[in-house]
Tab-separated table of C-alpha atoms in Angstrom:
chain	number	residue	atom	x	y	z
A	1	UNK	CA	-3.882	-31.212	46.888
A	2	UNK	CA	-3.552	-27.257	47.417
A	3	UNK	CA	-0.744	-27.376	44.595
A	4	UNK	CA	-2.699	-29.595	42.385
A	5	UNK	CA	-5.574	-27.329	42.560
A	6	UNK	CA	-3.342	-24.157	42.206
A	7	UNK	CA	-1.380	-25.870	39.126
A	8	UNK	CA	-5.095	-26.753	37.482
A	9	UNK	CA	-6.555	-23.158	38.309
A	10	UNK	CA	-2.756	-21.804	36.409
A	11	UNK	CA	-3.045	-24.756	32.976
A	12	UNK	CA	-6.708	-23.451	32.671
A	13	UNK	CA	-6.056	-19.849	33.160
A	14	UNK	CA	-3.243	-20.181	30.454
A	15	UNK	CA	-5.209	-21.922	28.228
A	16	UNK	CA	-7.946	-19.595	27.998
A	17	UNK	CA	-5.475	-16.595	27.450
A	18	UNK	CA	-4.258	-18.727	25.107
A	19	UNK	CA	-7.255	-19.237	23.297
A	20	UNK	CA	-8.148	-15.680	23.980
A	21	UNK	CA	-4.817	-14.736	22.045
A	22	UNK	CA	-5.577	-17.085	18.700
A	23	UNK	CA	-8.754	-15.594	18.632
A	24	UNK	CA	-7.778	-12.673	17.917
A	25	UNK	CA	-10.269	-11.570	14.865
A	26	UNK	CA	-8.054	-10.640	11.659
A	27	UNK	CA	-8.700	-7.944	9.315
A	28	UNK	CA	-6.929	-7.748	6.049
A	29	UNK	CA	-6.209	-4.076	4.899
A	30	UNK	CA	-4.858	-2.823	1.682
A	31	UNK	CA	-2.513	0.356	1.784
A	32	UNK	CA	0.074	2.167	-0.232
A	33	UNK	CA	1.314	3.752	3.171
A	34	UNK	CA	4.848	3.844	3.009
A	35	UNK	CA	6.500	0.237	4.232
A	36	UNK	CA	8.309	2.132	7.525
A	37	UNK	CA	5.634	4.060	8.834
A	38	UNK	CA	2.850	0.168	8.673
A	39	UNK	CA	4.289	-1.251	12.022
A	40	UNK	CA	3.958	1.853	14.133
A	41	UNK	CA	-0.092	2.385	12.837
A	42	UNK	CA	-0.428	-1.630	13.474
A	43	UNK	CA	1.000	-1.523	17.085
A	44	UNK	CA	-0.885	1.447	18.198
A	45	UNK	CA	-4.412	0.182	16.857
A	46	UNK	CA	-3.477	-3.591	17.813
A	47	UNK	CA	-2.358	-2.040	21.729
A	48	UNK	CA	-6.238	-0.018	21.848
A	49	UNK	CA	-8.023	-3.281	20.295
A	50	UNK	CA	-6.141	-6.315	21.127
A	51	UNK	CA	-8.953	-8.355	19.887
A	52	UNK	CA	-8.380	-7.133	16.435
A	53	UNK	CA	-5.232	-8.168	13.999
A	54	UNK	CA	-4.310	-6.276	11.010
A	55	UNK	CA	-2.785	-7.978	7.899
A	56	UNK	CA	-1.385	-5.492	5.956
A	57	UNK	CA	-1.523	-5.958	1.945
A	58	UNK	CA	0.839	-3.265	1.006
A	59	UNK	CA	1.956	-2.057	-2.740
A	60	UNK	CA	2.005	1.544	-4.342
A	61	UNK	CA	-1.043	3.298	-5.345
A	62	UNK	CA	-1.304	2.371	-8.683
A	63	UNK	CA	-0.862	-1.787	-8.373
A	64	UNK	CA	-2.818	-1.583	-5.161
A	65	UNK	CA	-5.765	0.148	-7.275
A	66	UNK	CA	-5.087	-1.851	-10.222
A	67	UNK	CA	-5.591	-4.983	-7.170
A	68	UNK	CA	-8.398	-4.122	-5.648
A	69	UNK	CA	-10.483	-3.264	-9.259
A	70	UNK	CA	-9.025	-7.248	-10.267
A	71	UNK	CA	-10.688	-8.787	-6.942
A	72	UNK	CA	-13.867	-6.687	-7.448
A	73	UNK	CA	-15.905	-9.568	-7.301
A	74	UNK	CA	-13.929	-11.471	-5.119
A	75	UNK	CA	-12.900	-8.944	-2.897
A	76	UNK	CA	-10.129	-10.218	-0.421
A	77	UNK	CA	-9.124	-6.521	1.025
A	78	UNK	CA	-11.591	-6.070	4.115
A	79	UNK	CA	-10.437	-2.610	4.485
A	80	UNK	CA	-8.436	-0.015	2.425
A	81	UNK	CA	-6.697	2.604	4.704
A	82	UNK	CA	-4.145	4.627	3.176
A	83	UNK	CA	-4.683	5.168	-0.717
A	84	UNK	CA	-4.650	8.319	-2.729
A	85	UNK	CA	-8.736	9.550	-2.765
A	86	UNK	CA	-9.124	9.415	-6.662
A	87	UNK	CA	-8.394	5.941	-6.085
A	88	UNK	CA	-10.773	5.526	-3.774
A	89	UNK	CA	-13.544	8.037	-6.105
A	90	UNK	CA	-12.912	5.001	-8.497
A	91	UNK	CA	-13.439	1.934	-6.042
A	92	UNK	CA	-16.341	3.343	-4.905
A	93	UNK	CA	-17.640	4.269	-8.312
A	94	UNK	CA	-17.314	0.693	-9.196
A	95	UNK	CA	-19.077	-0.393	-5.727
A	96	UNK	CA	-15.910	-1.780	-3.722
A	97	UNK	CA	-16.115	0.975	-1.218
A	98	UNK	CA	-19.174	0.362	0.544
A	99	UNK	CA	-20.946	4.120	2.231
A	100	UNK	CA	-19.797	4.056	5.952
A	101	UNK	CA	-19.739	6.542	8.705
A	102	UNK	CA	-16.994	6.544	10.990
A	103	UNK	CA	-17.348	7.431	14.314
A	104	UNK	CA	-16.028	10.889	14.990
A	105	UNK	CA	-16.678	12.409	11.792
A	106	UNK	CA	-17.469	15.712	12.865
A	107	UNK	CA	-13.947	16.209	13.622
A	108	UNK	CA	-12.682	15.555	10.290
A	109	UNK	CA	-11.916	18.268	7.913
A	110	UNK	CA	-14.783	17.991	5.463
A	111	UNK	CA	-12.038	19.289	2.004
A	112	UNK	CA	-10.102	15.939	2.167
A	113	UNK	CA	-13.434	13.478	2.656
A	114	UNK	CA	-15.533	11.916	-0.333
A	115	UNK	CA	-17.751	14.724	-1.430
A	116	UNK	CA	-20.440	13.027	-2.978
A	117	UNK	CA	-23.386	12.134	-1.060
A	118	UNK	CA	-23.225	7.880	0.847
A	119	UNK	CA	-20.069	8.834	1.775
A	120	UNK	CA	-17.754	6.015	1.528
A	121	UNK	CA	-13.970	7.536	1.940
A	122	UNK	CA	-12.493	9.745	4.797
A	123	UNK	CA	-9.268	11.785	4.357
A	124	UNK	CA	-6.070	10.528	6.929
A	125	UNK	CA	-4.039	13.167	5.250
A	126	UNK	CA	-2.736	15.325	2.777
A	127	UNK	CA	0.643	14.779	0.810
A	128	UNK	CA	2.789	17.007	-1.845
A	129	UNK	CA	4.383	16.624	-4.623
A	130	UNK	CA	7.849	18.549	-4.656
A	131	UNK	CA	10.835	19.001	-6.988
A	132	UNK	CA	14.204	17.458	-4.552
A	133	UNK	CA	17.489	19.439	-5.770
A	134	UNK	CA	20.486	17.952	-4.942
A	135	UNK	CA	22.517	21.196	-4.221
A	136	UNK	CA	26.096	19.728	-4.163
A	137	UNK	CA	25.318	17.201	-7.291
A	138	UNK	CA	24.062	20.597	-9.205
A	139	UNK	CA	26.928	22.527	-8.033
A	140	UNK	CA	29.665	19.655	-9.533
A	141	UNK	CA	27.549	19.826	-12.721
A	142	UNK	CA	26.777	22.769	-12.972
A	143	UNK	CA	23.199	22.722	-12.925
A	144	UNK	CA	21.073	25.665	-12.047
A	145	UNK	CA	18.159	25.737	-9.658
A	146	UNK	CA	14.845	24.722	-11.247
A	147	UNK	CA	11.781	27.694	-10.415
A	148	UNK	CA	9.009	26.273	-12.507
A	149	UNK	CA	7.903	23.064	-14.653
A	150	UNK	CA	9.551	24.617	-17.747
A	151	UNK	CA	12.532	24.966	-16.538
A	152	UNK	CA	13.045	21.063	-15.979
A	153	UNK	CA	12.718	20.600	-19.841
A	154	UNK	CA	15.946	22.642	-20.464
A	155	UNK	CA	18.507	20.624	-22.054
A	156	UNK	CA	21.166	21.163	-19.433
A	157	UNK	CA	19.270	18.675	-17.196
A	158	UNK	CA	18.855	15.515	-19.697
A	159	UNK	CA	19.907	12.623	-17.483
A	160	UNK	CA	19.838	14.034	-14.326
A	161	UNK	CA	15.580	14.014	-13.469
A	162	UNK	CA	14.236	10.894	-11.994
A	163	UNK	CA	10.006	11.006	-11.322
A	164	UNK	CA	7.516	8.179	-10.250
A	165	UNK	CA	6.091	5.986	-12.595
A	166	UNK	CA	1.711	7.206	-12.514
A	167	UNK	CA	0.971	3.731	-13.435
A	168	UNK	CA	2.808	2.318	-10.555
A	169	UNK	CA	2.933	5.110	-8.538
A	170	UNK	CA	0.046	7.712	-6.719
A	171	UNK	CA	2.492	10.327	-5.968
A	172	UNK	CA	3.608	10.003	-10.312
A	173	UNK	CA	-0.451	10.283	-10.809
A	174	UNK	CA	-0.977	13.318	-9.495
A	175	UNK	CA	1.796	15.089	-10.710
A	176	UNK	CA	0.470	13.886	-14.244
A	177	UNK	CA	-3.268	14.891	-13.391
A	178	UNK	CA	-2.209	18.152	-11.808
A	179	UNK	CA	-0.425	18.565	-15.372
A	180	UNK	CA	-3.183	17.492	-17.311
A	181	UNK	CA	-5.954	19.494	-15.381
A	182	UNK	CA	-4.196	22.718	-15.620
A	183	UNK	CA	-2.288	23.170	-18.465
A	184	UNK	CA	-4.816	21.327	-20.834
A	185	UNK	CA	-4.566	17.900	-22.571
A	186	UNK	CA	-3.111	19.472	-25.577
A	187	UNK	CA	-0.093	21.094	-23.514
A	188	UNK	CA	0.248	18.994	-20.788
A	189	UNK	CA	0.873	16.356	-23.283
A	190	UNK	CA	3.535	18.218	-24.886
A	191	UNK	CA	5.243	19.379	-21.525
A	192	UNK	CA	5.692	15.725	-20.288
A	193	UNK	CA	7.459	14.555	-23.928
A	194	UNK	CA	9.817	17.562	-23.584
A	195	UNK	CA	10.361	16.781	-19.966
A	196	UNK	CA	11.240	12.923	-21.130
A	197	UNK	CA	13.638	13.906	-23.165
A	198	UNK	CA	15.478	15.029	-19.583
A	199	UNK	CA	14.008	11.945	-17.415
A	200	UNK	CA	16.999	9.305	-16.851
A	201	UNK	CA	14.114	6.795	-15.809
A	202	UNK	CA	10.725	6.106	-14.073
A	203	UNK	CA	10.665	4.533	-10.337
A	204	UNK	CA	7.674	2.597	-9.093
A	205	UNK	CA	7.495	4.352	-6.182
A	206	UNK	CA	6.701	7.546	-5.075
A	207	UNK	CA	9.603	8.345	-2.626
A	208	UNK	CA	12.472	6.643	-4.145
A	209	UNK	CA	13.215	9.877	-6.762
A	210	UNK	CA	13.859	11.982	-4.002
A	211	UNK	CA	16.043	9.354	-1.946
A	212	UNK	CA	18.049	9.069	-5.143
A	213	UNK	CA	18.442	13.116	-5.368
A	214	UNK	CA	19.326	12.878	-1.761
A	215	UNK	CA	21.947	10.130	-2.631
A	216	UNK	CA	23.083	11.488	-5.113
A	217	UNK	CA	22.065	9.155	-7.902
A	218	UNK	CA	20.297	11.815	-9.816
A	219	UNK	CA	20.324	15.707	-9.329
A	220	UNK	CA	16.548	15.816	-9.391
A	221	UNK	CA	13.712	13.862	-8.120
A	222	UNK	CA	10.220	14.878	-9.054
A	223	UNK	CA	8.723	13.065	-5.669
A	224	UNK	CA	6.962	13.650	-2.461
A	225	UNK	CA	7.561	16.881	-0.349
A	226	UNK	CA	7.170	14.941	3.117
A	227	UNK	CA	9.917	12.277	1.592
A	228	UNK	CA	12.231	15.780	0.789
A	229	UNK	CA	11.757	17.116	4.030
A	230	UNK	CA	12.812	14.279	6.262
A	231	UNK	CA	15.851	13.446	4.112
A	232	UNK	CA	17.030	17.465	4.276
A	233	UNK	CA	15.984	16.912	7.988
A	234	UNK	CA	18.406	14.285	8.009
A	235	UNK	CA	21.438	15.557	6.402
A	236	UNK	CA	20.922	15.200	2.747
A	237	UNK	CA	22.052	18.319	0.960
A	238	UNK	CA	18.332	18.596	-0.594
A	239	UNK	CA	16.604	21.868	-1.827
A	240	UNK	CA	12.963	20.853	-1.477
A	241	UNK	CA	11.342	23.108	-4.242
A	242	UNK	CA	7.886	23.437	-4.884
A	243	UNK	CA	6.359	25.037	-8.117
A	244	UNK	CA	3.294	26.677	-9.079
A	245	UNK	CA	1.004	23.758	-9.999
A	246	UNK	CA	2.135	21.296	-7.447
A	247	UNK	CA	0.099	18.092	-7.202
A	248	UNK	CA	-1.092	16.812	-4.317
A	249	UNK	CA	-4.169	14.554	-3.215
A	250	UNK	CA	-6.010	12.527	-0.091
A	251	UNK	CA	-4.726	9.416	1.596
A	252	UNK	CA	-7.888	8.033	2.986
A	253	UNK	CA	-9.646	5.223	4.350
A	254	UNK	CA	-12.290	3.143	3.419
A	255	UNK	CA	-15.001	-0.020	4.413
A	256	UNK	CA	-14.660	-2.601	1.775
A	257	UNK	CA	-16.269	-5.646	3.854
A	258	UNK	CA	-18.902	-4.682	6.825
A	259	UNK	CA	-17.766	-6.850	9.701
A	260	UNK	CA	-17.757	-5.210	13.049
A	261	UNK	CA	-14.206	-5.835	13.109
A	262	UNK	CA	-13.568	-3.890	9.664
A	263	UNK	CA	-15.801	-0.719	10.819
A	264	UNK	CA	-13.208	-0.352	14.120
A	265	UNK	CA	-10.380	-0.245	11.985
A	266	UNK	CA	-11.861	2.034	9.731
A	267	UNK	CA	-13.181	4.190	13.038
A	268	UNK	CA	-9.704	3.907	14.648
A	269	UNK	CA	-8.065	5.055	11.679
A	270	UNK	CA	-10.135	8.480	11.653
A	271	UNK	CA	-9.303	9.062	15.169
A	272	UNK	CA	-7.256	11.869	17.071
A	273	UNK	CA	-4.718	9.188	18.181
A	274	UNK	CA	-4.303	8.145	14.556
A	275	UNK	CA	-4.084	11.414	13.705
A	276	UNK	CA	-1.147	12.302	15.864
A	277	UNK	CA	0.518	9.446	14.381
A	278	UNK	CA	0.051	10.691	10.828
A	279	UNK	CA	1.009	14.071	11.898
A	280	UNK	CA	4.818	12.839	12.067
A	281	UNK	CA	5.236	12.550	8.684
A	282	UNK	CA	2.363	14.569	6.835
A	283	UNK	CA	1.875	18.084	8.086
A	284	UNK	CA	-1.553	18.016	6.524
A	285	UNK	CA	-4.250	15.748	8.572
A	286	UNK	CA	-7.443	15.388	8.593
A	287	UNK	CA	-8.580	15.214	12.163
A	288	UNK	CA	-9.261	19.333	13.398
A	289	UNK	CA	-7.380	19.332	16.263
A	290	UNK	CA	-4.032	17.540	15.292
A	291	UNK	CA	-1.716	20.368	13.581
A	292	UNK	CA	2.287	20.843	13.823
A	293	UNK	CA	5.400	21.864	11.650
A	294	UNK	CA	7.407	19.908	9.776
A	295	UNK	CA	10.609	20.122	9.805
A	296	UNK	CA	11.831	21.804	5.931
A	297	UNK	CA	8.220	20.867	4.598
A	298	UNK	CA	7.663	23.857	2.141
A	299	UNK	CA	4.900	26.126	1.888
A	300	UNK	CA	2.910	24.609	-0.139
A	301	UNK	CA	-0.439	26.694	-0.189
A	302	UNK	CA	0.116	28.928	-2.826
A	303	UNK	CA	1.807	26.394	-5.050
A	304	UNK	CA	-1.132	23.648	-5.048
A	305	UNK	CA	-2.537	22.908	-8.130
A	306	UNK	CA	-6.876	23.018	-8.674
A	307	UNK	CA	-7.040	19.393	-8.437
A	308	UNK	CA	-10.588	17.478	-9.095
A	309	UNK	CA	-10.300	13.696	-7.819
A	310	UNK	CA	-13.496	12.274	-9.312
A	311	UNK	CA	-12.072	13.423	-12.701
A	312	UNK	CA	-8.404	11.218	-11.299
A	313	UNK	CA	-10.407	8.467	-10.853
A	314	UNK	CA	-12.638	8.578	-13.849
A	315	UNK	CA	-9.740	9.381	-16.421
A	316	UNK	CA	-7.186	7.481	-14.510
A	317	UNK	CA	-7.563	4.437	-17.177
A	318	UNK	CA	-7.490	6.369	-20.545
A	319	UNK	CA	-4.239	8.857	-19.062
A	320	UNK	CA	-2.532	5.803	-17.504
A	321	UNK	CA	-2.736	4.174	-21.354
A	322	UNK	CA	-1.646	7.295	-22.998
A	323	UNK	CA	1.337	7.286	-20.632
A	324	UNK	CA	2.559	4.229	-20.902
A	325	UNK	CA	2.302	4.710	-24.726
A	326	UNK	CA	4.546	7.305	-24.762
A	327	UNK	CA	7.030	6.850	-21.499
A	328	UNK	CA	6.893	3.696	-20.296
A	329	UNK	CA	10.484	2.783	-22.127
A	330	UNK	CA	12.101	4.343	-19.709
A	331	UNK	CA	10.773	2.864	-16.339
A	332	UNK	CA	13.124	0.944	-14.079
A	333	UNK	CA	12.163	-3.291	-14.416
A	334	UNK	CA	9.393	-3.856	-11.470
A	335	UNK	CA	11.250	-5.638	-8.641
């Protein structure tokens, strides 16, 4: 009887942990995070709120953008974590983003949040653009060391630059609006059809000029400083260069649906252990207290370009058409 009882007491005690376990509320959040750091930021929110499940929707910045504006009135993203902030100036603009205050704002820095008024967007981190030498692929070609944005249009580099793709890619957007905003339309325009005459192709993502450069497919990659940095901290014989007018830009996170479940994700994702996660690869957060050093991350200060993200997201349509116009015959085919 004593066993039958215990057995009974043991079926019903795994079938509500059971049930416990399927229950598990799931929240499906759109990001452009890069695909190897998404299963570290799902186990460590998942391990604090095992109640909660995150789907991840993942795609660069510019398809995920180009997504969530498609679904606007069908929205199927509950939550957008990890997208460049004149992306999310633009989803809110067009009243995806819905005005939410996360818990712990006060220990945000305020320069990387939405800075309009019904805030709607909060700052994770900041990320670089960077210019990735490869200084043994220059040295067999004799290539010389690029200093500023002119000198990548000399003719001595034609083939050899590889840069992201702005309609595909956040980290290409920037660079483009960083271009746009401070040399003027008129020259900025010119620079980038001089520079195309040196661009072997466009990537769709962000990274993938710089692990090229630090393969050795190109001598160049017009791509993201944190990408340059880990790959020189690895080995790769990378120069991670960084001139005067660098873009750069947000990652933030934002409510798109207003389920108690969404808001903790969105809370979570603001918080100091978040923070110390996205401190591993950024060296730019927006949580107060989390700092460090990156390994070969460059100074960056003095090279980052006056960069105005409403303007991004407002113009984002008209300079993504212009582009594509004029340079889209030399992307690489979308996998």
């Amino acid at each position: 009887m004593k066993n039958r009882l215990m057995k009974g007491t043991l079926a019903t005690l795994v079938s509500l942990w059971a049930t416990n376990a399927l229950a598990a509320t799931e929240v499906t959040v759109y990001t452009a995070f890069e695909t190897d750091i998404l299963a570290k930021y799902k186990n460590a929110f998942e391990n604090e709120n095992p109640d909660i499940k995150i789907n991840w929707v993942r795609d660069s910045t510019g398809i995920m953008t180009a997504k969530l504006l498609a679904e606007k009135n069908n929205a199927r993203a509950e939550v957008v974590w990890g997208l460049a902030g004149s992306s999310m100036a633009l989803l809110k603009e067009e009243g995806i983003l819905k005005p939410y205050t996360p818990k712990g704002i006060e220990n945000l820095n305020a320069n990387l949040n939405d800075p309009q008024s019904s805030q709607a967007w909060f700052g994770n981190d900041a990320f670089f653009n960077a210019v990735c030498f490869n200084e043994i692929v220059a040295k067999q070609l004799d290539l010389p060391k690029p200093q500023s944005w002119e000198d990548l249009t000399n003719p001595v580099y034609k083939g050899h630059i590889a840069m992201p793709n702005p309609a595909s890619s956040g980290t290409g957007y920037m660079q483009v609006s960083a271009w746009l905003q401070n040399m003027g339309d008129d020259q900025a325009w010119n620079y980038m059809q001089k520079l195309d005459d040196n661009i072997a192709h466009y990537t769709h993502s962000g990274s993938k000029p710089c692990v090229q450069a630090g393969m050795g497919e190109v001598a160049i990659g017009i791509s993201m400083a944190s990408r340059g940095a880990k790959l020189k901290t690895q080995g790769a014989p990378l120069d991670v260069i960084v001139p005067a007018g660098i873009g750069w830009e947000s990652e933030a996170v934002g409510l798109v649906k207003e389920s108690d479940a969404a808001k903790r994700v969105v809370d979570w994702s603001v918080s100091k252990a978040a923070n110390e996660l996205y401190i591993e690869m950024y060296p730019v957060v927006g949580h107060k207290e989390v700092k460090a050093t990156a390994s070969n991350f460059p100074n960056v200060q003095e090279a980052m370009a006056d960069m105005d993200f409403g303007k991004m997201g407002t113009d984002r349509a008209d300079v993504l058409k212009t582009w594509s116009q004029k340079f889209d015959a030399k992307s690489e085919p979308k996998s």
